[in-house]
Structure formats: C-alpha cells, structure tokens
Amino acid sequence: MFSPALKRGLLVVLLAALLIAPLMPHLIYPIFLMKMMCFALFACAFNLLLGHAGIVSFGHAAFFGGSAYITGYALRDMGWSTELAILAGALFAAILGIVIGALAIRRQGIYLAMITLALAQMVYFTFLQAPFTGAEDGMQPIPRGSLLGFIDLSSDTRLYYLVLACVAGGLWLVNRIVNSPFGEVLRAIREHEPRARSMGYAVDRYKIVAFALSAGLSGLAGSLKCVVFRLASLTDVHWHMSGDVILMTLLGGMNSVFGPAIGAVLISLLRHYFDALGAWVTVVVGLIFMLCVLVFRRGILGEINHLLSRRPAAPHPLKEEQNAQI
Amino acid sequence: MDIFGIPHQALLGQVMLGLVNGAFYAVLSLGLAIIFGLLRIVNFAHGAFFMLGAFVAFLIGRYFGIGYWPAMIMGPLVVGLLGILFERFALRRLYKLDPLYGLFLTFGLVLVLEGGFRVAMGSSGHPFATPDSLRGVVNLGFMVLPVYRAFVILVAVVVCAGTWIIIEKTRMGAYLRAATERPDLTQAFGINVPILLTLTYGAGVALAGFAGVLAAPIQHVNPSMGSDLVIIVFAIVVIGGLGSVLGSALTGLGLGVIEGLAKVYYSEASSTVVFLVMALVLLLRPSGLFGREEN
C-alpha cells in the first residue's frame, strides 16, 4: 500500500507534468494526451460500478458514445456554448444511466451484464437510425464552440486546459464518491447484499444512483472526446467500446480508484502506436484480455499494492474484503 | 384479406422469414442454455464459434472441394474440438471464481477469433453456394419459399427436439441434469464431472458451429457474422430464462417471428424490437418467461 505522502507526491508530480505538457507539443501530441485523459476518466467512472459496487455493466459505450452525439447536436445544430453542450451530454448520459440501471438491476450478476449489453445495443441502433447522427459517417465536423460564449476553443492549448480541468474534476469526484459513506454502502452491497438490505439500506436506490453517477461521468468523458475530435461516431457507441473499458479497468486494477486510468493509458497507447497493424490489434487486445482474466486478475495497480502490502490479499478481487486503495 | 392494413401474403411471408431467423436464435440460445446450466458460464464466444463453423464449411469447400453435407459434420466437429481445448486449458481455471470472469474470458476469445479471421480472410463476406439438392422454391400458396429456408426451419426443429430428448430421456442426459443440480454429489456417485463439463462445453459450441454451417448459404460468410447475433441471443436468453432448454428454443423461434412482424408494421424497429421485448419482460416478469429465480 502506498503511504499517503507518497500518494500525494505522485499526484502533484503527475498534475505538474500534465500542466506543462502542452508547452512541449513536439514531445507528446496534445490531442492524443487529451484522448488518453478522456479514456482515463471513462475507465475510472466505469469502475465505480465494477470495482466498488460489484455491478458489471457491459453497456457503458451507450453512455460514452451517446453523450458525444448529444454534445455534437448541441454544438452543431443548436449553437450552444461548449460548457453547456458538454453538460447536456453528461446529463443525457446520467438520465440514460438511470433508465438502463433501473431495468438492469432487476436481475443480478451475469444476467445484469447481458441486459446492459442488450440495452446498449438498442441505444446503438437508435443512434444509427436517428436523423441527425449521419449514420455510418458519424457526425462531423462539429464546431468546438466557445467557452462561456467568449473563449474560443479552436486552439488546442486552450482546449487542453479545459479538458484537463474537467478530467481532474471528474476524477476528484470519483475519488470523493468512493471514499464517502455512500461508497461504503456500495461496497457493503457488493460484499453481502441481503445483509445490507436487512440493515435498512434501500439497495436498489443505491445501485441506481451509482449507475447514474458512473454513467454521467462516462458521459462527461465522451462529450469531451467529441469536442476534442469534432466528431461523434458509431465506434464510440459500439459494444467493442464497452469491452475496451472493461479491459482498461481489469488491466489497471479494479480494486483501486485510479488503477483503471493506468489501464486506459496503456490501451490507448497500444491502439495509437499499433494502429497500422489493423485487425492484428484486435487479436492482441483479445489476448491481453484473456491473459488478464487468467493470470492477472488484480491488475497493474492491484499487483503493486499487493507487493507493497505485507498483508497477503485474497486471490479473488471481486470478493476481496479490501478497501479501495490509492 | 388485409390484417391491420397489410396484405396477408406479405404478413405470412415475413412470419416465415422471421421463423428462419428464429431457428438460428433457437439453436444458439439452446447451446448457451446448456453451457450455462452446467458450467455457470455465459459463453460470449458463442457467436464467434458460429462464425467459425461457417468458415470451416467455406474453407474446406474452397481448398479440399468438400461439399455441404460433409461440412455439416465437419464444421461442428472442428468447432467442438476447439471448444474442448479452450475449456480444458483456459475456461477450467475460472470455475471457482465469479462467473463474470468466464464472460470476460470468452469475450477476449471473441476478439482473438474475429480479429484473426479479419486478418486472414478480410472483412468482406464470402458467398457460399446452396447445395444443389436444396435449390429451388416451394409455393406455399401465400408465398414462394426457397427450399433451403424451409430446410433450415426443419433442421432447427429436429436439432432442438433431439437435444431435448438427449437431455431428458438418456442416461447421459441424466448425468448432465444431476451435475447441473449438485455437481459435488454427482461426483461422489462416481461420475467424472470434469470430463462431463468439457464434453458439455464442446457439444454446446458444436451446436453453434452447426448453426454456422446452416447459415453459410443464407448469409455471406464474414468475420463479424456471429457477434451481432450473439447480443440478440443474449437478449433472448434474458427473455426466456436460462433455466429451461425447451423454453430457450421456443423463445428463440417466437422472437424471430416478432422480429418478422416488426419488419412489416414498423421496419425501423425491427433491429430493436427484441431488446424492447426484453425490457418489457424485465418489468413484468424479471426472472424471464421460463426462468427460475437465480441467486
């Protein structure tokens, strides 16, 4: 386990590095950096459900990609200012999260995963057929608009700081939620639902709120990505995306708050640098997936935490009685 | 005669075509239900094995000149053997864990198989010829049905009935049902449960491979032909409940018909109607039409 001081130190260094990164565009491409930050937020938001509530959603692409369409519509067709468009996207995702969550929690575990997958597929077809989405071509180009109506965001640097602020805010919120009494109740439900119910917690309501929060924050990430790339496309609502975010979370470590962000960065790097290999990337991603499930279930951060802690951890992360670390 | 403003020929025609789709749903959800019943694993790779079956038929035809009828044996055989290897060396390690890991592992396998075939065969579809003996059409009076499609419905019904008989009426099926209820007791009675699990998984995915061979002449053989299908089949499984083998087959056929009807009355909804029915069933009867309450 990391000591609190080390944690804080690492966070400060990371934040400082991200703050000065756009000053060195030759070192790392700011657009790519923004993309990685969006995925980091997406994965951590997703993990609110998987890691902390023990709910497996196989349909998070609906929130991530759906919010992008809403933001795109608000910017291109309604001419809203950027912050309102992003908020609209996140709000849409949160409401969709309530609807899908309310339906999905009527079953548990494996069924819940299948239900979210099916409902997300329905969202996919809805956006495929909706008149404003441009079907297979996607929605493009979407203007980036201006922040508060007067700060023009066509400059990558300005947009970068907006994205950084939103992602940092989002991650802070995720951390707050996980370490709040609400987060404790979620973990109690994960560990032993009937007991949590018998203690008087309105289990279903907690699950739906967790769904809404996770979906809303995933939507925030999707909206930001839409503004960055000026594009909302079917790729982001497709079930492959739902699979990707599960992989990011597994790879990074689902028993932590920020582990999924590490997974998100690694998978983005893989997709970015090996893009030319085409379908081989899918094969490699699939192999990593299988490897993670078979031999590496703690994930990267989970393994690090395990190595650093003297207390031997149980081999089964989903059932591990272990508080969130980092 | 019109039914809600649609000529009854068109209506019955779509119902027939819906039955053809439903036949595939039925065979696929049957295999999923058998695997889930014994292994407690939701086999995401079911669609990938379906695709694999179609490709086996296509490839042995192209390189060895082996025709459709032998392919109906060889497709499921190859797919079943691969399934057995996968169960033996990967899936088996997950039985003691949360069933979600099984879903994740088979999802990884989907990516590997789909990506692999995309690399090797390209993304576009390969046409597969209908066997000579099943060419032509039958005139049903209200519509002209290609013989092959009628054959598909017939075969699917025979396969579902055969599977049901094997499970309910044979000794092997009795072992299977016993192991589904109480694996520990079954083992104590001297039945080799691990081998039973392996064979069940092999047989389940062989069914998917068989459906793939069956689908090859209808759909173009391509790497993604299984994955969109499997999501619909998941929804069907949620509707029917995984508890009952016959129930999942009936639900599959029924949903195929509903999809066909949706095409007639409101074609925009035809791709989503299965999911809508699923949402409705979840609201009214959360454990599924034929399901038992799971824990």
Coordinates of C-alpha atoms in Angstrom, one line a residue, chain B residues 79-259:
Chain B
V79 CA -15.6 -26.2 -33.6
G80 CA -16.4 -28.7 -30.9
L81 CA -12.8 -29.9 -30.7
L82 CA -11.5 -26.3 -30.4
G83 CA -14.1 -25.6 -27.7
I84 CA -12.9 -28.7 -25.8
L85 CA -9.3 -27.4 -26.0
F86 CA -10.4 -24.0 -24.9
E87 CA -12.4 -25.4 -21.9
R88 CA -9.5 -27.7 -20.9
F89 CA -6.7 -25.1 -21.0
A90 CA -8.4 -21.8 -20.1
L91 CA -12.0 -21.9 -19.0
R92 CA -11.5 -24.6 -16.5
R93 CA -9.3 -22.3 -14.4
L94 CA -12.2 -20.0 -13.7
Y95 CA -14.9 -22.3 -12.3
K96 CA -14.1 -21.3 -8.7
L97 CA -14.3 -17.6 -9.5
D98 CA -17.1 -15.2 -10.1
P99 CA -18.9 -16.2 -13.3
L100 CA -18.2 -12.8 -14.7
Y101 CA -14.6 -13.8 -15.4
G102 CA -16.0 -16.5 -17.7
L103 CA -17.9 -13.9 -19.6
F104 CA -14.7 -11.7 -19.8
L105 CA -12.5 -14.6 -20.9
T106 CA -14.9 -15.7 -23.7
F107 CA -15.2 -12.1 -24.8
G108 CA -11.4 -12.0 -25.2
L109 CA -11.7 -15.1 -27.3
V110 CA -14.2 -13.3 -29.5
L111 CA -11.8 -10.6 -30.2
V112 CA -9.0 -13.0 -31.0
L113 CA -11.1 -15.1 -33.3
E114 CA -12.8 -12.2 -35.1
G115 CA -9.5 -10.3 -35.4
G116 CA -7.7 -13.4 -36.6
F117 CA -10.3 -14.1 -39.3
R118 CA -10.3 -10.4 -40.3
V119 CA -6.5 -10.6 -40.8
A120 CA -6.6 -13.9 -42.7
M121 CA -9.8 -13.5 -44.7
G122 CA -10.6 -9.8 -44.9
S123 CA -13.8 -8.1 -43.6
S124 CA -16.0 -8.6 -46.6
G125 CA -18.3 -11.6 -47.0
H126 CA -17.6 -14.7 -49.0
P127 CA -20.6 -16.2 -50.9
F128 CA -21.4 -19.9 -50.2
A129 CA -23.3 -21.9 -52.6
T130 CA -26.6 -23.6 -51.6
P131 CA -26.3 -27.4 -52.2
D132 CA -27.9 -28.5 -55.4
S133 CA -30.4 -30.7 -53.8
L134 CA -31.8 -27.8 -51.8
R135 CA -32.1 -25.3 -54.6
G136 CA -35.4 -24.1 -55.9
V137 CA -38.6 -22.9 -54.3
V138 CA -41.8 -24.3 -52.9
N139 CA -45.0 -22.5 -53.4
L140 CA -46.9 -22.3 -50.2
G141 CA -49.9 -20.5 -51.7
F142 CA -49.3 -17.3 -49.8
M143 CA -45.7 -17.0 -50.6
V144 CA -42.8 -18.6 -52.6
L145 CA -40.4 -20.0 -50.0
P146 CA -36.9 -21.1 -51.1
V147 CA -36.4 -24.7 -50.2
Y148 CA -33.2 -24.0 -48.3
R149 CA -35.0 -21.8 -45.8
A150 CA -37.7 -24.3 -45.2
F151 CA -34.9 -26.8 -44.7
V152 CA -33.3 -24.5 -42.1
I153 CA -36.5 -24.3 -40.1
L154 CA -37.0 -28.1 -40.3
V155 CA -33.4 -28.9 -39.2
A156 CA -33.5 -26.4 -36.3
V157 CA -36.7 -28.0 -35.0
V158 CA -35.1 -31.5 -35.3
V159 CA -31.9 -30.4 -33.6
C160 CA -33.8 -28.8 -30.7
A161 CA -36.0 -31.8 -30.3
G162 CA -33.1 -34.1 -30.5
T163 CA -31.2 -32.2 -27.9
W164 CA -34.2 -32.2 -25.6
I165 CA -34.5 -35.9 -25.9
I166 CA -30.9 -36.5 -25.2
I167 CA -31.1 -34.3 -22.1
E168 CA -34.4 -35.6 -20.7
K169 CA -34.5 -39.2 -21.8
T170 CA -31.0 -40.7 -22.0
R171 CA -28.6 -41.8 -19.3
M172 CA -26.0 -39.2 -20.5
G173 CA -28.7 -36.5 -20.1
A174 CA -29.5 -37.8 -16.6
Y175 CA -25.8 -37.4 -15.6
L176 CA -25.9 -33.9 -17.1
R177 CA -29.0 -32.9 -15.2
A178 CA -27.7 -34.4 -12.0
A179 CA -24.4 -32.5 -12.4
T180 CA -26.3 -29.3 -13.0
E181 CA -28.2 -29.6 -9.8
R182 CA -25.5 -31.0 -7.5
P183 CA -22.0 -31.4 -9.0
D184 CA -20.5 -32.5 -5.7
L185 CA -23.0 -35.3 -5.2
T186 CA -22.8 -36.4 -8.8
Q187 CA -19.0 -36.6 -8.4
A188 CA -19.5 -38.7 -5.3
F189 CA -21.6 -41.2 -7.2
G190 CA -18.5 -41.9 -9.4
I191 CA -19.4 -39.8 -12.4
N192 CA -16.5 -37.9 -13.8
V193 CA -17.8 -34.4 -13.6
P194 CA -14.8 -32.5 -15.0
I195 CA -15.0 -34.6 -18.2
L196 CA -18.7 -34.0 -18.3
L197 CA -18.1 -30.3 -18.2
T198 CA -15.6 -30.5 -21.0
L199 CA -17.9 -32.5 -23.2
T200 CA -20.8 -30.3 -22.5
Y201 CA -18.9 -27.2 -23.5
G202 CA -17.7 -29.0 -26.6
A203 CA -21.2 -30.1 -27.5
G204 CA -22.7 -26.6 -26.8
V205 CA -20.2 -24.8 -29.1
A206 CA -20.6 -27.6 -31.7
L207 CA -24.2 -26.7 -31.8
A208 CA -23.2 -23.1 -32.5
G209 CA -20.8 -24.3 -35.2
F210 CA -23.6 -26.4 -36.7
A211 CA -25.8 -23.3 -36.9
G212 CA -22.9 -21.5 -38.6
V213 CA -22.7 -24.1 -41.3
L214 CA -26.5 -23.9 -41.7
A215 CA -26.3 -20.1 -42.0
A216 CA -23.4 -20.1 -44.6
P217 CA -25.6 -20.3 -47.7
I218 CA -28.0 -17.7 -46.4
Q219 CA -25.6 -15.0 -45.1
H220 CA -22.3 -14.1 -46.6
V221 CA -19.6 -15.8 -44.6
N222 CA -17.7 -13.0 -42.8
P223 CA -15.8 -12.5 -39.5
S224 CA -18.5 -10.4 -37.8
M225 CA -21.5 -12.5 -38.7
G226 CA -21.6 -14.0 -35.2
S227 CA -21.1 -11.1 -32.8
D228 CA -24.1 -9.0 -33.6
L229 CA -26.2 -12.2 -33.5
V230 CA -24.9 -13.2 -30.1
I231 CA -26.1 -10.0 -28.5
I232 CA -29.6 -10.6 -29.8
V233 CA -29.3 -14.2 -28.5
F234 CA -28.3 -12.8 -25.1
A235 CA -31.5 -10.7 -25.0
I236 CA -33.5 -13.8 -26.0
V237 CA -31.8 -15.7 -23.2
V238 CA -32.8 -13.0 -20.7
I239 CA -36.4 -13.1 -22.0
G240 CA -36.6 -16.9 -21.8
G241 CA -34.5 -17.5 -18.8
L242 CA -31.6 -19.8 -18.9
G243 CA -33.2 -22.4 -16.7
S244 CA -35.1 -24.3 -19.4
V245 CA -33.7 -25.8 -22.6
L246 CA -37.1 -26.1 -24.3
G247 CA -38.0 -22.6 -23.1
S248 CA -35.0 -21.0 -24.7
A249 CA -35.6 -22.8 -28.0
L250 CA -39.3 -21.7 -28.0
T251 CA -38.4 -18.1 -27.1
G252 CA -35.9 -18.0 -30.0
L253 CA -38.4 -19.1 -32.5
G254 CA -41.0 -16.7 -31.1
L255 CA -38.7 -13.7 -31.1
G256 CA -37.8 -14.4 -34.7
V257 CA -41.5 -14.2 -35.6
I258 CA -41.9 -11.0 -33.6
E259 CA -38.9 -9.5 -35.5

